CSV table of C-alpha atoms in Angstrom, one decimal:
chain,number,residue,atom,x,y,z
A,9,UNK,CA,0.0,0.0,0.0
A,10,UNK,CA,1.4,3.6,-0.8
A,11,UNK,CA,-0.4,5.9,1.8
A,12,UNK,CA,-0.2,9.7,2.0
A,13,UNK,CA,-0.6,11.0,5.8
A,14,UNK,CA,-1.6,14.9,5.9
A,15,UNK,CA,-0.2,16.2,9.1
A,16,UNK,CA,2.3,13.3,8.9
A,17,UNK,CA,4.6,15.3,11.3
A,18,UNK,CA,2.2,15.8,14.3
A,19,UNK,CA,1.4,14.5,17.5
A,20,UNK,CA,-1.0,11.6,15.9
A,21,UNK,CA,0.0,11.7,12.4
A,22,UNK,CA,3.5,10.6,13.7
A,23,UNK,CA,2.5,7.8,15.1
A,24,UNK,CA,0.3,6.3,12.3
A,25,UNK,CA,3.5,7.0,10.0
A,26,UNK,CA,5.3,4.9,12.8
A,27,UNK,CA,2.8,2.1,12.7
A,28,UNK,CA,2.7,2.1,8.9
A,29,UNK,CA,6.2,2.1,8.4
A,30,UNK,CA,6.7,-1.1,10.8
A,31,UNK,CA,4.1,-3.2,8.7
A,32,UNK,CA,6.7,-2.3,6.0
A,33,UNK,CA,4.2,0.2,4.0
A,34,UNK,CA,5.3,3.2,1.8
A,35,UNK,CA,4.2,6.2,3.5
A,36,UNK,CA,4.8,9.9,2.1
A,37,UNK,CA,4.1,12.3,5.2
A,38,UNK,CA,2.9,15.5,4.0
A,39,UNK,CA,2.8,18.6,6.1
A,40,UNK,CA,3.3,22.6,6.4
A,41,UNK,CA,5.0,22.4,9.8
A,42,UNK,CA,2.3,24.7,11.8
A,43,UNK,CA,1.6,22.2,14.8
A,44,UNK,CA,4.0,19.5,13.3
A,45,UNK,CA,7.5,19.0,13.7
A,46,UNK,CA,10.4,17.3,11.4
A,47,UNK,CA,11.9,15.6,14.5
A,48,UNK,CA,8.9,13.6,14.6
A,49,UNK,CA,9.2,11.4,12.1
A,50,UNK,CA,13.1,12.0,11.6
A,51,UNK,CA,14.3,8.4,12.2
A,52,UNK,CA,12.3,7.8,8.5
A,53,UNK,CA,13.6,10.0,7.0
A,54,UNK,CA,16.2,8.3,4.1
A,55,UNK,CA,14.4,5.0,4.2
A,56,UNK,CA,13.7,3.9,0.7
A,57,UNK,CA,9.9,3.6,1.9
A,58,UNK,CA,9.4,7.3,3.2
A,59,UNK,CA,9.1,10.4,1.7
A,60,UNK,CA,8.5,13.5,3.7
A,61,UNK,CA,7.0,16.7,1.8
A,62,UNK,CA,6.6,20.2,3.0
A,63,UNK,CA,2.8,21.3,1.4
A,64,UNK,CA,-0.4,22.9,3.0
A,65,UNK,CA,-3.3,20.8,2.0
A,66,UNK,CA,-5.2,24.3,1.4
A,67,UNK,CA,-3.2,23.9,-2.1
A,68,UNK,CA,-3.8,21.2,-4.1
A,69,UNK,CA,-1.3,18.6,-5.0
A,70,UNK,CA,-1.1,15.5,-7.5
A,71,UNK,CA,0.3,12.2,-6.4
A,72,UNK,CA,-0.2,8.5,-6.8
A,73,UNK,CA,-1.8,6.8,-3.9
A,74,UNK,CA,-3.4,3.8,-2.7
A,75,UNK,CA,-4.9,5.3,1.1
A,76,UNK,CA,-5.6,9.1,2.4
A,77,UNK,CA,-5.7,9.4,6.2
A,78,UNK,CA,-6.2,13.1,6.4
A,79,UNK,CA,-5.1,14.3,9.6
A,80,UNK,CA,-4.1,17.7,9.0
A,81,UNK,CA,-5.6,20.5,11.1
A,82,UNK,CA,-4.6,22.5,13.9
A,83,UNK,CA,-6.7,20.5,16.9
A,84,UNK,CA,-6.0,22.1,20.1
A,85,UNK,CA,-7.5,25.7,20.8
A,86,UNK,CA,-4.8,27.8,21.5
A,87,UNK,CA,-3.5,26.3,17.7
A,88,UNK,CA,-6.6,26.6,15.8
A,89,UNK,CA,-7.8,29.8,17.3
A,90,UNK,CA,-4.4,31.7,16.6
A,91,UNK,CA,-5.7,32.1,12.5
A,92,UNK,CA,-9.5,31.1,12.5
A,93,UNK,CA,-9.9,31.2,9.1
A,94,UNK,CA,-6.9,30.0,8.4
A,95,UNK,CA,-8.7,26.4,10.6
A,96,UNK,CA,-11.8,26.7,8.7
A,97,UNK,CA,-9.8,26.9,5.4
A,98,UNK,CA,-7.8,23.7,6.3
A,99,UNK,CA,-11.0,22.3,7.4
A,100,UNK,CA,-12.7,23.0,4.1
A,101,UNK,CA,-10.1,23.3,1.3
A,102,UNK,CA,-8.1,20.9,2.7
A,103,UNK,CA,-10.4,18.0,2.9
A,104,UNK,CA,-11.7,19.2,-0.7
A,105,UNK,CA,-8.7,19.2,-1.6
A,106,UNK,CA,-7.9,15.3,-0.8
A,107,UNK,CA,-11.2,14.0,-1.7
A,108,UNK,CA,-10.4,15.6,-4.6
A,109,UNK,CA,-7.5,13.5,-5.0
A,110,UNK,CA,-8.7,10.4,-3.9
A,111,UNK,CA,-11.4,10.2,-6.3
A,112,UNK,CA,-8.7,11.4,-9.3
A,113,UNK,CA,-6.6,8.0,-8.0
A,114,UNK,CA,-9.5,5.5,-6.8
A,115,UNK,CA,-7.8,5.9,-2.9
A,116,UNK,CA,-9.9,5.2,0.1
A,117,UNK,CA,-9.7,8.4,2.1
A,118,UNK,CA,-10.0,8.8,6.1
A,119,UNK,CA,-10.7,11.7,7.4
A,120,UNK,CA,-9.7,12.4,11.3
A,121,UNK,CA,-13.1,14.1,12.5
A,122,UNK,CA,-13.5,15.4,16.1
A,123,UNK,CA,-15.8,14.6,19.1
A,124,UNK,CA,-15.5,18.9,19.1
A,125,UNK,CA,-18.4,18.2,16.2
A,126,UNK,CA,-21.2,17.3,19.2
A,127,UNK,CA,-20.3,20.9,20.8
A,128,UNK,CA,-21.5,20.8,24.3
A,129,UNK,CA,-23.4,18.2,24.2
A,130,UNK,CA,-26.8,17.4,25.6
A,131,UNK,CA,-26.8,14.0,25.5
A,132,UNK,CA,-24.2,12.2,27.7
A,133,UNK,CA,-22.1,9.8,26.5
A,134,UNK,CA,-22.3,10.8,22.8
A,135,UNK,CA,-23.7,8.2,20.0
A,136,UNK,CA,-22.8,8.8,16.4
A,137,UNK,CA,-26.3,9.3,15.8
A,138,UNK,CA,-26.2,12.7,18.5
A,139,UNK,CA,-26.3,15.8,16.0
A,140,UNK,CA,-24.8,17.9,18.4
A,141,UNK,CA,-25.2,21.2,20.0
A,142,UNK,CA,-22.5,24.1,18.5
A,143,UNK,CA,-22.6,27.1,18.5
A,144,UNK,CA,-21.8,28.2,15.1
A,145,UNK,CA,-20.5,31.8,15.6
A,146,UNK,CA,-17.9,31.0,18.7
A,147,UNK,CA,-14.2,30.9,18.9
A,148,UNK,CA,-14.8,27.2,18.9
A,149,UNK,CA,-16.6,27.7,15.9
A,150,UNK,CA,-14.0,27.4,13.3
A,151,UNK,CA,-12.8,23.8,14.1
A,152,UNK,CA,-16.5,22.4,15.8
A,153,UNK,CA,-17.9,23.8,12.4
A,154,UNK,CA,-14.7,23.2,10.2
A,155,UNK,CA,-15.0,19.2,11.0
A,156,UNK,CA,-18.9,19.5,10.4
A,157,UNK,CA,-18.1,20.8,6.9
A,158,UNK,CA,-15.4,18.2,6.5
A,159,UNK,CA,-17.7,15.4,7.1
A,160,UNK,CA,-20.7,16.7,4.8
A,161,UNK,CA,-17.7,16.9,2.3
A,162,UNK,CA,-16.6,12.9,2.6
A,163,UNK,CA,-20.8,12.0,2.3
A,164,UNK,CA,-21.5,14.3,-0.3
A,165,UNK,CA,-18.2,12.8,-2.4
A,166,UNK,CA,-19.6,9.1,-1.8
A,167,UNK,CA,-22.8,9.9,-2.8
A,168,UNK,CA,-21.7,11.7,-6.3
A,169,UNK,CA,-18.6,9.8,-6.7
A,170,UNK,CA,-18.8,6.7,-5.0
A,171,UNK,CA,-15.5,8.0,-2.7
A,172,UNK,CA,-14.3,5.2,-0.8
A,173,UNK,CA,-15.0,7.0,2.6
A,174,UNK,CA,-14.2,6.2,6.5
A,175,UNK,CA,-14.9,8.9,9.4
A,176,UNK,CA,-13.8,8.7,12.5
A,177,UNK,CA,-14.4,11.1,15.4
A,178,UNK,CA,-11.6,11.1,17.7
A,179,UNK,CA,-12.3,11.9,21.8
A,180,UNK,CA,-9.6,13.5,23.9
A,181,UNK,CA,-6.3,12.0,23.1
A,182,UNK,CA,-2.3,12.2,24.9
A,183,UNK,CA,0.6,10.4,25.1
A,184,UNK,CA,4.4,11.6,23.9
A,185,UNK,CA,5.0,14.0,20.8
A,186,UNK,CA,2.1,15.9,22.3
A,187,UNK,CA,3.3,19.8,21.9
A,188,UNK,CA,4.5,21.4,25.5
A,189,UNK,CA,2.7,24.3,24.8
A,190,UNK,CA,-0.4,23.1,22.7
A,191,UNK,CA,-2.8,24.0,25.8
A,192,UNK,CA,-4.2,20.7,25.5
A,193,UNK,CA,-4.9,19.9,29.4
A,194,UNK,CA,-3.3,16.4,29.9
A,195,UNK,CA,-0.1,18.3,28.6
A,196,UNK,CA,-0.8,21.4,30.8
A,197,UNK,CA,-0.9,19.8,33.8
A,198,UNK,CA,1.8,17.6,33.1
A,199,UNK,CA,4.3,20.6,32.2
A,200,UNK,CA,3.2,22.5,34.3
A,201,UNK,CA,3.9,20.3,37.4
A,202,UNK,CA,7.3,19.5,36.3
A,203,UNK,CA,8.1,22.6,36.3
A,204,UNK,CA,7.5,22.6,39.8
A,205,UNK,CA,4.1,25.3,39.3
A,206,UNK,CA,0.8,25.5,40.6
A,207,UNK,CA,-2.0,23.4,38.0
A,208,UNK,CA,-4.1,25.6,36.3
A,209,UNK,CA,-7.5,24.3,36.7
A,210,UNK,CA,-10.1,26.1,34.8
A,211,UNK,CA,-13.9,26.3,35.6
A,212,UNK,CA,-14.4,24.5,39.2
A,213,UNK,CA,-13.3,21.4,37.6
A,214,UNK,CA,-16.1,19.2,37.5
A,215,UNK,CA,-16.4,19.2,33.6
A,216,UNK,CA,-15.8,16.0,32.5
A,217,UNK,CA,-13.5,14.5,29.8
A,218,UNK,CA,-12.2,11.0,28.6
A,219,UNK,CA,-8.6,10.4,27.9
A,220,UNK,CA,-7.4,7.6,25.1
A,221,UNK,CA,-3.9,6.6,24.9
A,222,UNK,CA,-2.6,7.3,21.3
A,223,UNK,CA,-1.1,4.0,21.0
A,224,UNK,CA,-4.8,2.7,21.4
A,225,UNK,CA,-6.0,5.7,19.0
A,226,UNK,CA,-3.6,4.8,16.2
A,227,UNK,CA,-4.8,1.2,16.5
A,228,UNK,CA,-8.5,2.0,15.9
A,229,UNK,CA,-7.9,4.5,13.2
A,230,UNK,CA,-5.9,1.7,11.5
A,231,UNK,CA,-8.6,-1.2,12.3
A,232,UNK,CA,-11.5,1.4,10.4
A,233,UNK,CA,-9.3,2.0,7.7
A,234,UNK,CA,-9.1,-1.4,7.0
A,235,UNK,CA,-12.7,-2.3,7.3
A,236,UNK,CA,-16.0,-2.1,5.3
A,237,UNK,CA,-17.2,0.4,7.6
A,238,UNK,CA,-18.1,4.1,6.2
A,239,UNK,CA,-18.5,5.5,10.2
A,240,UNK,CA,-18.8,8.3,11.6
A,241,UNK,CA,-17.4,5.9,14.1
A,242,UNK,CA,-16.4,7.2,17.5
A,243,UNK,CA,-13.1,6.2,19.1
A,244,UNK,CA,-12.0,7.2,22.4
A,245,UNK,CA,-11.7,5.6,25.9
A,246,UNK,CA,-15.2,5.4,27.6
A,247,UNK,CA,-13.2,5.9,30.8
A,248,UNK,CA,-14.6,9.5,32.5
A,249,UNK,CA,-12.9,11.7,34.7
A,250,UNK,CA,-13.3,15.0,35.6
A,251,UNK,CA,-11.0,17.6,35.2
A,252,UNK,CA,-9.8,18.4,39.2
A,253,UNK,CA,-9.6,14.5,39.4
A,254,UNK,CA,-6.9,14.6,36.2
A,255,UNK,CA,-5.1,17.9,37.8
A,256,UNK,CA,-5.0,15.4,41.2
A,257,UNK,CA,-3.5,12.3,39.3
A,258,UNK,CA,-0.9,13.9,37.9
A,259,UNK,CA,-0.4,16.1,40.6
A,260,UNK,CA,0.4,13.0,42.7
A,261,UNK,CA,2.9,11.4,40.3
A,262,UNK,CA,5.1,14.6,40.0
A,263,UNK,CA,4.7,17.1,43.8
A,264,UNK,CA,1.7,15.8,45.5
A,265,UNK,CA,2.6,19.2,47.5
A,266,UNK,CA,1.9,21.3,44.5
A,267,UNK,CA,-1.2,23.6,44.7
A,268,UNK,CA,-4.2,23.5,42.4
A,269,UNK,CA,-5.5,26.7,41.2
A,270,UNK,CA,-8.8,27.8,39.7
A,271,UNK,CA,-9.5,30.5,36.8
A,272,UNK,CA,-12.5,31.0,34.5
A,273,UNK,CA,-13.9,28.7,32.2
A,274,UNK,CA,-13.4,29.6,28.8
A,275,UNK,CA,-16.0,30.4,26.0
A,276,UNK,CA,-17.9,27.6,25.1
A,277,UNK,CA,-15.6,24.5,26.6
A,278,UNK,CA,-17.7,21.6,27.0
A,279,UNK,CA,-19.0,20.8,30.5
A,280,UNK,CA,-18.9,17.0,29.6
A,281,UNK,CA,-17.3,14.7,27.0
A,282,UNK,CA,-17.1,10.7,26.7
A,283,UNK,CA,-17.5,8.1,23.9
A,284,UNK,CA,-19.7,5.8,23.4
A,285,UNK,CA,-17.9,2.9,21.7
A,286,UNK,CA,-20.3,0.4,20.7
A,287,UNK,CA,-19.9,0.5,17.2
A,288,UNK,CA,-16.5,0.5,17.3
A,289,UNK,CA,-16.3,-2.8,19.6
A,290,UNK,CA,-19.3,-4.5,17.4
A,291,UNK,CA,-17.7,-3.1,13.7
A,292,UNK,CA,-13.9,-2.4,14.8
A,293,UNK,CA,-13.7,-5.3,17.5
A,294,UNK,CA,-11.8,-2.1,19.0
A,295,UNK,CA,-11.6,-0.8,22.5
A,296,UNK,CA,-9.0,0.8,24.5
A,297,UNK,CA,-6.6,-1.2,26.3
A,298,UNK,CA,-4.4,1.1,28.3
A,299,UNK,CA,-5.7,2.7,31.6
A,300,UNK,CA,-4.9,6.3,32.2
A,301,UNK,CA,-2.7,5.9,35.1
A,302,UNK,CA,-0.5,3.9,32.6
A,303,UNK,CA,-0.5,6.4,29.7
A,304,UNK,CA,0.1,9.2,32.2
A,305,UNK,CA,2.6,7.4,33.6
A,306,UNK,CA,5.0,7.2,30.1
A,307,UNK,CA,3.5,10.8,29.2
A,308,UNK,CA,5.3,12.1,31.9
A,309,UNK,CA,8.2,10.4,31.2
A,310,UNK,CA,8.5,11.8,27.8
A,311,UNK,CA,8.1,15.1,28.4
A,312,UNK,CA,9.8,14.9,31.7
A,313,UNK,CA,12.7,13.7,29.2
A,314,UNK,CA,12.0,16.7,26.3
A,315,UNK,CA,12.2,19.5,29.7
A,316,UNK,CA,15.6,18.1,31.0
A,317,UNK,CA,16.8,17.9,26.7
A,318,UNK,CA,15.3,22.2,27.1
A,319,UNK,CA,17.2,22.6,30.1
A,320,UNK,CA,20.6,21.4,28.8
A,321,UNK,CA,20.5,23.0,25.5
A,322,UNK,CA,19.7,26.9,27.6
């Protein structure tokens, strides 16, 4: 198989280039570099099965392909809320853009949707079938509405031009190559208590979130890809926690003496988040395998590892 990764250099697209280069695949990582970094996928680079390209999927491109996992996007909010239009652009052209392509080569295209589509939702946990409740004009708006847009895009290419299509909307996801200052909160906490500061809770810290391992991500995105299913299929750990009980279990692993603060909750961040999996277990025979306390554990590690590399190199 000769797959093309958009945002081949991120935090998730890294690791499905990993995964696809072990089964011995050809893999051609394309990215612009905004939220993904060379070193990411730098041990590839050279080998005969790996080609790395600097391109922004807003522009289209022409290549020979068998499989598109289109993964490029800015996905945390301090990233995609920096250029809003620029999100809503990548969101739009950029999926255009690749269906475009895939229907030019015959390649079956994923595209990496969001649990971000169901807003804050009022139905808890969240089936694919939930339509969601977003507010279209927010600061959120530009990626909750961007992936909306994105998956209308994939349907509407299937039904005119029968576009091999799989959708999958990805829950709250960490583990290493996550970005120090991507203001995700699993790598806000994390930094933050290595650095020996307070955790920033914000809200009161009962909103509610559910945290899948990327390793256990990366192996349902490659288990859709390689079904007959067309989704949306959710995958994400089912596992809920709220956000003080995060801040407190990571806390503990780094300076249980460390103080937990509180500040406003921002604009339009979800009270409550967590997957329902069904389909994915019934369709995928997928479900998350790695406990938090485990991933949180080699999280920390890693960036425990990237501060001290920081530190040496001042």
């Amino acid at each position: 198989m000769r797959n093309l990764i958009t945002g081949g250099a991120g935090f998730l697209g890294s690791h499905l280039v990993d995964r696809l280069m072990q089964a011995g695949e050809e893999v051609i990582c394309l990215d612009n570099y905004f939220t993904g970094r060379k070193a990411n996928v730098s041990n590839w680079i050279g080998h005969s099965n790996f080609e790395l390209i600097r391109h922004d999927v807003t522009e289209p491109i022409k290549l020979e392909v068998d499989r598109i996992w289109h993964l490029a996007c800015p996905a945390s909010p301090i990233h995609y809320q920096f250029n809003p239009i620029k999100t809503a652009k990548t969101s739009f052209l950029g999926t255009y853009n690749m269906l475009g392509l895939a229907r030019r080569v015959g390649a079956r295209f994923l595209l990496a949707s969001t649990s971000e589509i169901y807003g804050d939702p009022e139905i808890h946990p969240q089936p694919e079938s939930y339509r969601g409740c977003v507010n279209t004009i927010g600061i959120r708006s530009c990626y909750d509405e961007g992936k909306r847009i994105a998956e209308t895009l994939c349907f509407d290419y299937q039904r005119m031009h029968d576009t091999e299509i799989r959708v999958m909307r990805i829950f709250n996801t960490y583990g290493p190559r996550m970005l120090p200052d991507d203001g995700r909160v699993v790598s806000n906490f994390i930094v933050q208590a290595l650095r020996g500061e307070s955790i920033t809770v914000y809200g009161d810290g009962s909103q509610t979130r559910s945290f899948c391992y990327v390793d256990d991500l990366i192996e349902g995105m490659i288990r859709l890809m390689n079904s007959n299913e067309t989704g949306p299929i959710n995958i994400g750990n089912p596992g809920e926690f709220t956000i003080r009980q995060l801040a407190e279990l990571v806390r503990d692993r780094i300076n249980p003496d460390l103080k937990i603060i509180t500040k406003s909750l921002p604009k339009d961040d979800p009270l409550q988040r967590q997957p329902l999996i069904n389909l994915a277990k019934q369709h995928l025979h997928w479900e998350p395998k790695i406990a938090l306390s485990q991933g949180l554990d080699i999280t920390i590690e890693y960036f425990r590892e990237q501060l001290r590399h920081t530190s040496a190199n001042d």
